[in-house]
Every structure is written in C-alpha cells, then in structure tokens.
PDB file of C-alpha atoms in Angstrom:
ATOM      1  CA  MET A   1      19.235  -2.131 -11.958  1.00  0.00           C
ATOM      2  CA  ILE A   2      18.789   0.660 -14.495  1.00  0.00           C
ATOM      3  CA  ASP A   3      16.025   1.806 -16.748  1.00  0.00           C
ATOM      4  CA  VAL A   4      16.297   1.333 -20.460  1.00  0.00           C
ATOM      5  CA  LYS A   5      13.420   2.866 -22.349  1.00  0.00           C
ATOM      6  CA  PHE A   6      12.242   2.015 -25.788  1.00  0.00           C
ATOM      7  CA  ASP A   7       9.920   4.092 -28.008  1.00  0.00           C
ATOM      8  CA  LEU A   8       6.893   2.028 -29.048  1.00  0.00           C
ATOM      9  CA  ARG A   9       6.658   4.000 -32.344  1.00  0.00           C
ATOM     10  CA  ASP A  10       9.971   2.494 -33.483  1.00  0.00           C
ATOM     11  CA  PHE A  11       8.510  -0.988 -33.076  1.00  0.00           C
ATOM     12  CA  GLU A  12       5.183  -0.009 -34.788  1.00  0.00           C
ATOM     13  CA  ARG A  13       7.281   1.255 -37.726  1.00  0.00           C
ATOM     14  CA  MET A  14       9.284  -1.956 -37.753  1.00  0.00           C
ATOM     15  CA  ALA A  15       6.069  -3.982 -37.718  1.00  0.00           C
ATOM     16  CA  ARG A  16       4.762  -2.051 -40.773  1.00  0.00           C
ATOM     17  CA  GLN A  17       7.982  -2.709 -42.533  1.00  0.00           C
ATOM     18  CA  LEU A  18       7.628  -6.430 -41.732  1.00  0.00           C
ATOM     19  CA  GLY A  19       3.966  -6.297 -43.080  1.00  0.00           C
ATOM     20  CA  ALA A  20       2.593  -7.162 -39.625  1.00  0.00           C
ATOM     21  CA  ALA A  21      -0.485  -5.899 -37.856  1.00  0.00           C
ATOM     22  CA  ALA A  22       0.125  -3.010 -35.370  1.00  0.00           C
ATOM     23  CA  ASP A  23      -2.279  -4.565 -32.804  1.00  0.00           C
ATOM     24  CA  GLN A  24       0.267  -7.384 -32.286  1.00  0.00           C
ATOM     25  CA  VAL A  25       3.162  -5.046 -31.308  1.00  0.00           C
ATOM     26  CA  PRO A  26       2.543  -5.226 -27.643  1.00  0.00           C
ATOM     27  CA  PHE A  27       2.467  -8.961 -27.580  1.00  0.00           C
ATOM     28  CA  ALA A  28       5.623  -9.219 -29.758  1.00  0.00           C
ATOM     29  CA  LEU A  29       7.455  -6.464 -27.766  1.00  0.00           C
ATOM     30  CA  ALA A  30       6.736  -8.288 -24.560  1.00  0.00           C
ATOM     31  CA  GLY A  31       8.172 -11.469 -25.996  1.00  0.00           C
ATOM     32  CA  ALA A  32      11.243  -9.596 -27.245  1.00  0.00           C
ATOM     33  CA  LEU A  33      11.815  -7.918 -23.858  1.00  0.00           C
ATOM     34  CA  ASN A  34      11.610 -11.230 -21.999  1.00  0.00           C
ATOM     35  CA  ASP A  35      13.948 -12.879 -24.475  1.00  0.00           C
ATOM     36  CA  ALA A  36      16.348  -9.978 -24.032  1.00  0.00           C
ATOM     37  CA  LEU A  37      16.077 -10.092 -20.204  1.00  0.00           C
ATOM     38  CA  PHE A  38      17.037 -13.786 -20.096  1.00  0.00           C
ATOM     39  CA  LYS A  39      19.877 -13.369 -22.453  1.00  0.00           C
ATOM     40  CA  THR A  40      21.146 -10.256 -20.622  1.00  0.00           C
ATOM     41  CA  ARG A  41      20.967 -12.063 -17.246  1.00  0.00           C
ATOM     42  CA  THR A  42      23.136 -14.815 -18.742  1.00  0.00           C
ATOM     43  CA  LYS A  43      25.613 -12.264 -19.996  1.00  0.00           C
ATOM     44  CA  LEU A  44      25.827 -10.552 -16.564  1.00  0.00           C
ATOM     45  CA  ILE A  45      26.370 -13.955 -14.909  1.00  0.00           C
ATOM     46  CA  SER A  46      28.754 -15.502 -17.230  1.00  0.00           C
ATOM     47  CA  GLU A  47      30.699 -12.466 -18.544  1.00  0.00           C
ATOM     48  CA  THR A  48      30.292  -9.284 -16.669  1.00  0.00           C
ATOM     49  CA  TRP A  49      30.681 -10.638 -13.074  1.00  0.00           C
ATOM     50  CA  PRO A  50      33.596 -13.078 -13.584  1.00  0.00           C
ATOM     51  CA  GLN A  51      35.556 -10.660 -15.646  1.00  0.00           C
ATOM     52  CA  HIS A  52      35.664  -8.106 -12.979  1.00  0.00           C
ATOM     53  CA  VAL A  53      35.766  -9.935  -9.561  1.00  0.00           C
ATOM     54  CA  THR A  54      37.374 -13.079  -8.189  1.00  0.00           C
ATOM     55  CA  VAL A  55      34.515 -15.669  -8.276  1.00  0.00           C
ATOM     56  CA  ARG A  56      34.519 -17.951  -5.215  1.00  0.00           C
ATOM     57  CA  ASN A  57      31.053 -19.152  -5.485  1.00  0.00           C
ATOM     58  CA  ALA A  58      29.917 -19.913  -9.069  1.00  0.00           C
ATOM     59  CA  GLY A  59      26.301 -20.196  -8.120  1.00  0.00           C
ATOM     60  CA  PHE A  60      25.999 -16.885  -6.270  1.00  0.00           C
ATOM     61  CA  MET A  61      25.048 -14.712  -9.245  1.00  0.00           C
ATOM     62  CA  ARG A  62      22.529 -17.374 -10.587  1.00  0.00           C
ATOM     63  CA  GLY A  63      20.868 -17.195  -7.235  1.00  0.00           C
ATOM     64  CA  ALA A  64      21.155 -13.471  -6.902  1.00  0.00           C
ATOM     65  CA  LEU A  65      19.703 -12.161 -10.234  1.00  0.00           C
ATOM     66  CA  ARG A  66      15.935 -12.616 -10.660  1.00  0.00           C
ATOM     67  CA  ILE A  67      13.803 -11.670 -13.618  1.00  0.00           C
ATOM     68  CA  GLU A  68      10.408  -9.982 -13.517  1.00  0.00           C
ATOM     69  CA  LYS A  69       8.863 -10.636 -16.997  1.00  0.00           C
ATOM     70  CA  ALA A  70       6.935  -8.203 -19.158  1.00  0.00           C
ATOM     71  CA  THR A  71       3.416  -8.796 -20.421  1.00  0.00           C
ATOM     72  CA  LYS A  72       1.551  -7.222 -23.362  1.00  0.00           C
ATOM     73  CA  GLY A  73      -0.470  -5.292 -20.774  1.00  0.00           C
ATOM     74  CA  ASN A  74       2.623  -4.134 -18.893  1.00  0.00           C
ATOM     75  CA  LEU A  75       5.654  -3.665 -21.156  1.00  0.00           C
ATOM     76  CA  ARG A  76       8.030  -3.463 -18.296  1.00  0.00           C
ATOM     77  CA  GLY A  77      10.539  -6.147 -17.239  1.00  0.00           C
ATOM     78  CA  GLU A  78      13.467  -6.085 -14.942  1.00  0.00           C
ATOM     79  CA  ILE A  79      16.553  -7.920 -13.595  1.00  0.00           C
ATOM     80  CA  ASN A  80      17.057  -7.384  -9.908  1.00  0.00           C
ATOM     81  CA  SER A  81      19.153  -8.817  -7.096  1.00  0.00           C
ATOM     82  CA  SER A  82      16.147  -9.890  -4.920  1.00  0.00           C
ATOM     83  CA  GLY A  83      17.600 -13.333  -4.566  1.00  0.00           C
ATOM     84  CA  VAL A  84      20.233 -12.207  -2.073  1.00  0.00           C
ATOM     85  CA  GLY A  85      19.065  -8.917  -0.706  1.00  0.00           C
ATOM     86  CA  ASP A  86      22.013  -6.767  -0.036  1.00  0.00           C
ATOM     87  CA  ARG A  87      24.424  -9.661   0.768  1.00  0.00           C
ATOM     88  CA  GLY A  88      26.755  -9.245  -2.195  1.00  0.00           C
ATOM     89  CA  HIS A  89      26.640  -5.480  -2.238  1.00  0.00           C
ATOM     90  CA  LEU A  90      25.900  -5.697  -5.986  1.00  0.00           C
ATOM     91  CA  ARG A  91      24.699  -2.046  -6.198  1.00  0.00           C
ATOM     92  CA  LEU A  92      27.915  -0.868  -4.592  1.00  0.00           C
ATOM     93  CA  HIS A  93      29.976  -2.863  -7.071  1.00  0.00           C
ATOM     94  CA  ALA A  94      28.026  -1.099  -9.897  1.00  0.00           C
ATOM     95  CA  THR A  95      28.209   2.443  -8.490  1.00  0.00           C
ATOM     96  CA  GLY A  96      30.942   2.462  -5.892  1.00  0.00           C
ATOM     97  CA  GLY A  97      30.185   3.691  -2.313  1.00  0.00           C
ATOM     98  CA  ILE A  98      30.418   2.948   1.337  1.00  0.00           C
ATOM     99  CA  LYS A  99      29.549  -0.446   3.014  1.00  0.00           C
ATOM    100  CA  ARG A 100      28.448   0.249   6.617  1.00  0.00           C
ATOM    101  CA  ALA A 101      28.323  -2.155   9.512  1.00  0.00           C
ATOM    102  CA  GLN A 102      26.052  -2.325  12.514  1.00  0.00           C
ATOM    103  CA  GLY A 103      28.993  -2.917  14.786  1.00  0.00           C
ATOM    104  CA  ALA A 104      32.311  -3.131  12.987  1.00  0.00           C
ATOM    105  CA  LEU A 105      33.462  -4.731   9.750  1.00  0.00           C
ATOM    106  CA  ALA A 106      36.272  -7.167  10.228  1.00  0.00           C
ATOM    107  CA  ILE A 107      38.582  -6.466   7.294  1.00  0.00           C
ATOM    108  CA  PRO A 108      40.757  -9.579   6.904  1.00  0.00           C
ATOM    109  CA  ASP A 109      44.329  -9.628   6.032  1.00  0.00           C
ATOM    110  CA  PRO A 110      44.148 -11.249   2.443  1.00  0.00           C
ATOM    111  CA  ALA A 111      47.468 -12.997   2.867  1.00  0.00           C
ATOM    112  CA  LYS A 112      46.565 -14.645   6.187  1.00  0.00           C
ATOM    113  CA  VAL A 113      42.799 -15.313   6.135  1.00  0.00           C
ATOM    114  CA  ARG A 114      41.482 -18.075   3.748  1.00  0.00           C
ATOM    115  CA  ARG A 115      38.366 -17.263   1.802  1.00  0.00           C
ATOM    116  CA  GLY A 116      36.139 -19.914   0.211  1.00  0.00           C
ATOM    117  CA  ALA A 117      32.873 -20.052  -1.806  1.00  0.00           C
ATOM    118  CA  LYS A 118      30.891 -18.692   1.147  1.00  0.00           C
ATOM    119  CA  GLY A 119      33.399 -16.038   2.283  1.00  0.00           C
ATOM    120  CA  VAL A 120      35.894 -16.536   5.047  1.00  0.00           C
ATOM    121  CA  SER A 121      35.989 -20.143   6.232  1.00  0.00           C
ATOM    122  CA  LYS A 122      34.249 -20.654   9.680  1.00  0.00           C
ATOM    123  CA  ASN A 123      37.415 -21.522  11.669  1.00  0.00           C
ATOM    124  CA  GLN A 124      39.083 -18.251  10.338  1.00  0.00           C
ATOM    125  CA  ARG A 125      36.220 -15.933  11.457  1.00  0.00           C
ATOM    126  CA  PRO A 126      37.001 -13.432  14.206  1.00  0.00           C
ATOM    127  CA  ARG A 127      35.068 -15.143  16.911  1.00  0.00           C
ATOM    128  CA  ALA A 128      36.157 -18.657  16.012  1.00  0.00           C
ATOM    129  CA  LEU A 129      39.850 -17.884  15.400  1.00  0.00           C
ATOM    130  CA  PRO A 130      42.060 -19.922  17.784  1.00  0.00           C
ATOM    131  CA  ASN A 131      44.616 -18.232  20.075  1.00  0.00           C
ATOM    132  CA  SER A 132      43.257 -14.774  19.113  1.00  0.00           C
ATOM    133  CA  PHE A 133      42.684 -11.515  21.012  1.00  0.00           C
ATOM    134  CA  ARG A 134      41.518  -7.964  20.234  1.00  0.00           C
ATOM    135  CA  LYS A 135      43.687  -4.996  20.983  1.00  0.00           C
ATOM    136  CA  GLY A 136      42.045  -1.706  20.011  1.00  0.00           C
ATOM    137  CA  GLU A 137      40.735  -2.058  16.509  1.00  0.00           C
ATOM    138  CA  VAL A 138      42.929  -4.967  15.607  1.00  0.00           C
ATOM    139  CA  ILE A 139      42.492  -8.760  16.037  1.00  0.00           C
ATOM    140  CA  TYR A 140      45.740 -10.691  16.492  1.00  0.00           C
ATOM    141  CA  GLN A 141      46.501 -14.400  16.587  1.00  0.00           C
ATOM    142  CA  ARG A 142      49.266 -15.848  18.744  1.00  0.00           C
ATOM    143  CA  LEU A 143      51.479 -18.146  16.837  1.00  0.00           C
ATOM    144  CA  VAL A 144      52.321 -21.597  18.071  1.00  0.00           C
ATOM    145  CA  ALA A 145      55.979 -21.931  19.177  1.00  0.00           C
ATOM    146  CA  LYS A 146      57.115 -23.891  15.948  1.00  0.00           C
ATOM    147  CA  LYS A 147      55.613 -21.193  13.664  1.00  0.00           C
ATOM    148  CA  ARG A 148      56.717 -18.311  15.788  1.00  0.00           C
ATOM    149  CA  LYS A 149      58.480 -15.444  14.019  1.00  0.00           C
ATOM    150  CA  THR A 150      59.327 -12.074  15.355  1.00  0.00           C
ATOM    151  CA  GLY A 151      57.007 -11.117  18.271  1.00  0.00           C
ATOM    152  CA  GLY A 152      54.906 -14.316  17.994  1.00  0.00           C
ATOM    153  CA  LEU A 153      51.841 -12.480  16.761  1.00  0.00           C
ATOM    154  CA  ARG A 154      50.070 -12.312  13.422  1.00  0.00           C
ATOM    155  CA  LEU A 155      47.724  -9.519  12.390  1.00  0.00           C
ATOM    156  CA  MET A 156      44.467 -11.186  11.146  1.00  0.00           C
ATOM    157  CA  TYR A 157      41.773  -8.475  11.057  1.00  0.00           C
ATOM    158  CA  VAL A 158      41.441  -4.660  11.221  1.00  0.00           C
ATOM    159  CA  LEU A 159      38.018  -3.499  12.579  1.00  0.00           C
ATOM    160  CA  LYS A 160      36.436  -0.542  10.808  1.00  0.00           C
ATOM    161  CA  PRO A 161      32.916   1.053  11.023  1.00  0.00           C
ATOM    162  CA  GLN A 162      32.725   1.155   7.200  1.00  0.00           C
ATOM    163  CA  ALA A 163      34.625   0.077   4.157  1.00  0.00           C
ATOM    164  CA  THR A 164      34.828   1.644   0.642  1.00  0.00           C
ATOM    165  CA  ILE A 165      33.789  -0.534  -2.322  1.00  0.00           C
ATOM    166  CA  LYS A 166      35.084   0.807  -5.518  1.00  0.00           C
ATOM    167  CA  LYS A 167      33.019   0.815  -8.687  1.00  0.00           C
ATOM    168  CA  ASP A 168      34.438  -2.327 -10.353  1.00  0.00           C
ATOM    169  CA  VAL A 169      31.653  -4.164 -12.093  1.00  0.00           C
ATOM    170  CA  PRO A 170      29.909  -2.393 -15.053  1.00  0.00           C
ATOM    171  CA  PHE A 171      26.443  -3.964 -14.453  1.00  0.00           C
ATOM    172  CA  TYR A 172      24.466  -0.899 -15.636  1.00  0.00           C
ATOM    173  CA  GLU A 173      26.546  -0.308 -18.817  1.00  0.00           C
ATOM    174  CA  ASP A 174      26.566  -3.981 -19.822  1.00  0.00           C
ATOM    175  CA  PHE A 175      22.734  -4.212 -19.060  1.00  0.00           C
ATOM    176  CA  ARG A 176      21.966  -1.193 -21.253  1.00  0.00           C
ATOM    177  CA  ARG A 177      24.112  -2.311 -24.170  1.00  0.00           C
ATOM    178  CA  SER A 178      22.834  -5.915 -23.951  1.00  0.00           C
ATOM    179  CA  MET A 179      19.155  -4.983 -23.650  1.00  0.00           C
ATOM    180  CA  ILE A 180      19.110  -2.580 -26.631  1.00  0.00           C
ATOM    181  CA  ALA A 181      20.885  -5.039 -28.823  1.00  0.00           C
ATOM    182  CA  GLU A 182      18.800  -8.075 -27.807  1.00  0.00           C
ATOM    183  CA  VAL A 183      15.381  -6.480 -27.933  1.00  0.00           C
ATOM    184  CA  HIS A 184      16.071  -5.261 -31.476  1.00  0.00           C
ATOM    185  CA  ALA A 185      17.464  -8.585 -32.457  1.00  0.00           C
ATOM    186  CA  ALA A 186      14.490 -10.549 -30.887  1.00  0.00           C
ATOM    187  CA  PHE A 187      11.647  -8.354 -32.087  1.00  0.00           C
ATOM    188  CA  PRO A 188      11.286  -9.620 -35.764  1.00  0.00           C
ATOM    189  CA  GLY A 189      11.046 -13.287 -34.689  1.00  0.00           C
ATOM    190  CA  ALA A 190       8.665 -12.288 -31.838  1.00  0.00           C
ATOM    191  CA  MET A 191       6.566 -10.378 -34.294  1.00  0.00           C
ATOM    192  CA  ALA A 192       6.358 -13.315 -36.679  1.00  0.00           C
ATOM    193  CA  LYS A 193       5.269 -15.561 -33.720  1.00  0.00           C
ATOM    194  CA  ALA A 194       2.599 -12.992 -32.780  1.00  0.00           C
ATOM    195  CA  MET A 195       1.205 -12.986 -36.344  1.00  0.00           C
ATOM    196  CA  ARG A 196       1.205 -16.880 -36.459  1.00  0.00           C
ATOM    197  CA  THR A 197      -0.819 -17.024 -33.261  1.00  0.00           C
ATOM    198  CA  ARG A 198      -3.107 -14.023 -33.980  1.00  0.00           C
ATOM    199  CA  ARG A 199      -6.835 -14.687 -33.711  1.00  0.00           C
TER     200      ARG A 199
END
C-alpha cells in the first residue's frame, strides 16, 4: 500500500536504554513489525473500511488484505490486496481515479437495482434483466401493466466506458499512523522476548 520507513538507529538506541544486546535488534524489530502488521490489518478491516463505505460483504476485506511478514534478515513487511486482485478497486478508493472497462461499465440506478453482498443480484444484472432492452447508452426495463407508471419504462442502467471513483477511504493515512504507533509499542516486548531466547 504505502512505504513507512523506520531508522534502525532509533531501535538500537532504544535497545541500549532497555539494557539489551544490539545484536538482537533485527530479531526484535522483525517481531515488532509483524505484530504491527497484524494489528494494522485488523484496524483497516474493522475500522477504516466500514467507516467510509457501505459494507455489503463483511468477509470481503478479510479475504482481500494479505500480509507478507518481515524476518530478521529482511526487515520488510507489507499488507497488500493480492487476495482479490483489482476486484474491489481498493487502490482507487485510497487515491481516487478512473475505473475503466473493457467494454462498457453498466452504472446501475441505485434506487432501482438491488445490491447484495456480491454486488448486483444475478437477476438484476443487465443481461439477465427481464423485459429489458438497450437504447443507445441506456438499458430500460418495461414495466408490467399493474406497475406501469408514465411511459411504462424504468431506467435501470447507464453504460459508460469509465467511471470516476473518488478518494473516499484513507487506507494510506491510517496504515502509516497505525504502523508507526504499533511498531513503537511492540518493540520493548519483542526486545525482551529476543533477550530471553538469545543463545
């Protein structure tokens, strides 16, 4: 998602203040990074995402966000969205931008098209919509006689080659804030554990 860099000298200084051996800093820092990654992932799933979007599938973010753990030889960890590829357009939610389609994006009328946990319900999708037809860049549905109002047609979808997604989820900002706080909070305990298991 975004890089957050830490200065190793800060943690070596912290280790000296704790009376710990400097050779255990990489092991302790890897543990602190991993602890921070898991706590940050939980915050992104349970706080950041639901506070900024309408959640229809509670398990989506749990499946989307994956962790690559740090090791003492590679003090680099990450949270990425490799679990869903580009399906949720998570990067666009974080930065804003244009979502492009191979053909055309069917933009549903939110008042008329029902959405569920997996998006638009199958019987409401453009190809499955009963009594529907396309005229230009619009898909209409003919109304049954008893539901008929003016004209007997209901606009269901507008077809567009692209759609704008506004920056609406502060993934990067929350990631940075959480990682900095959690790594510093976890390091003393990780350092104590490293000293206990030192050979």
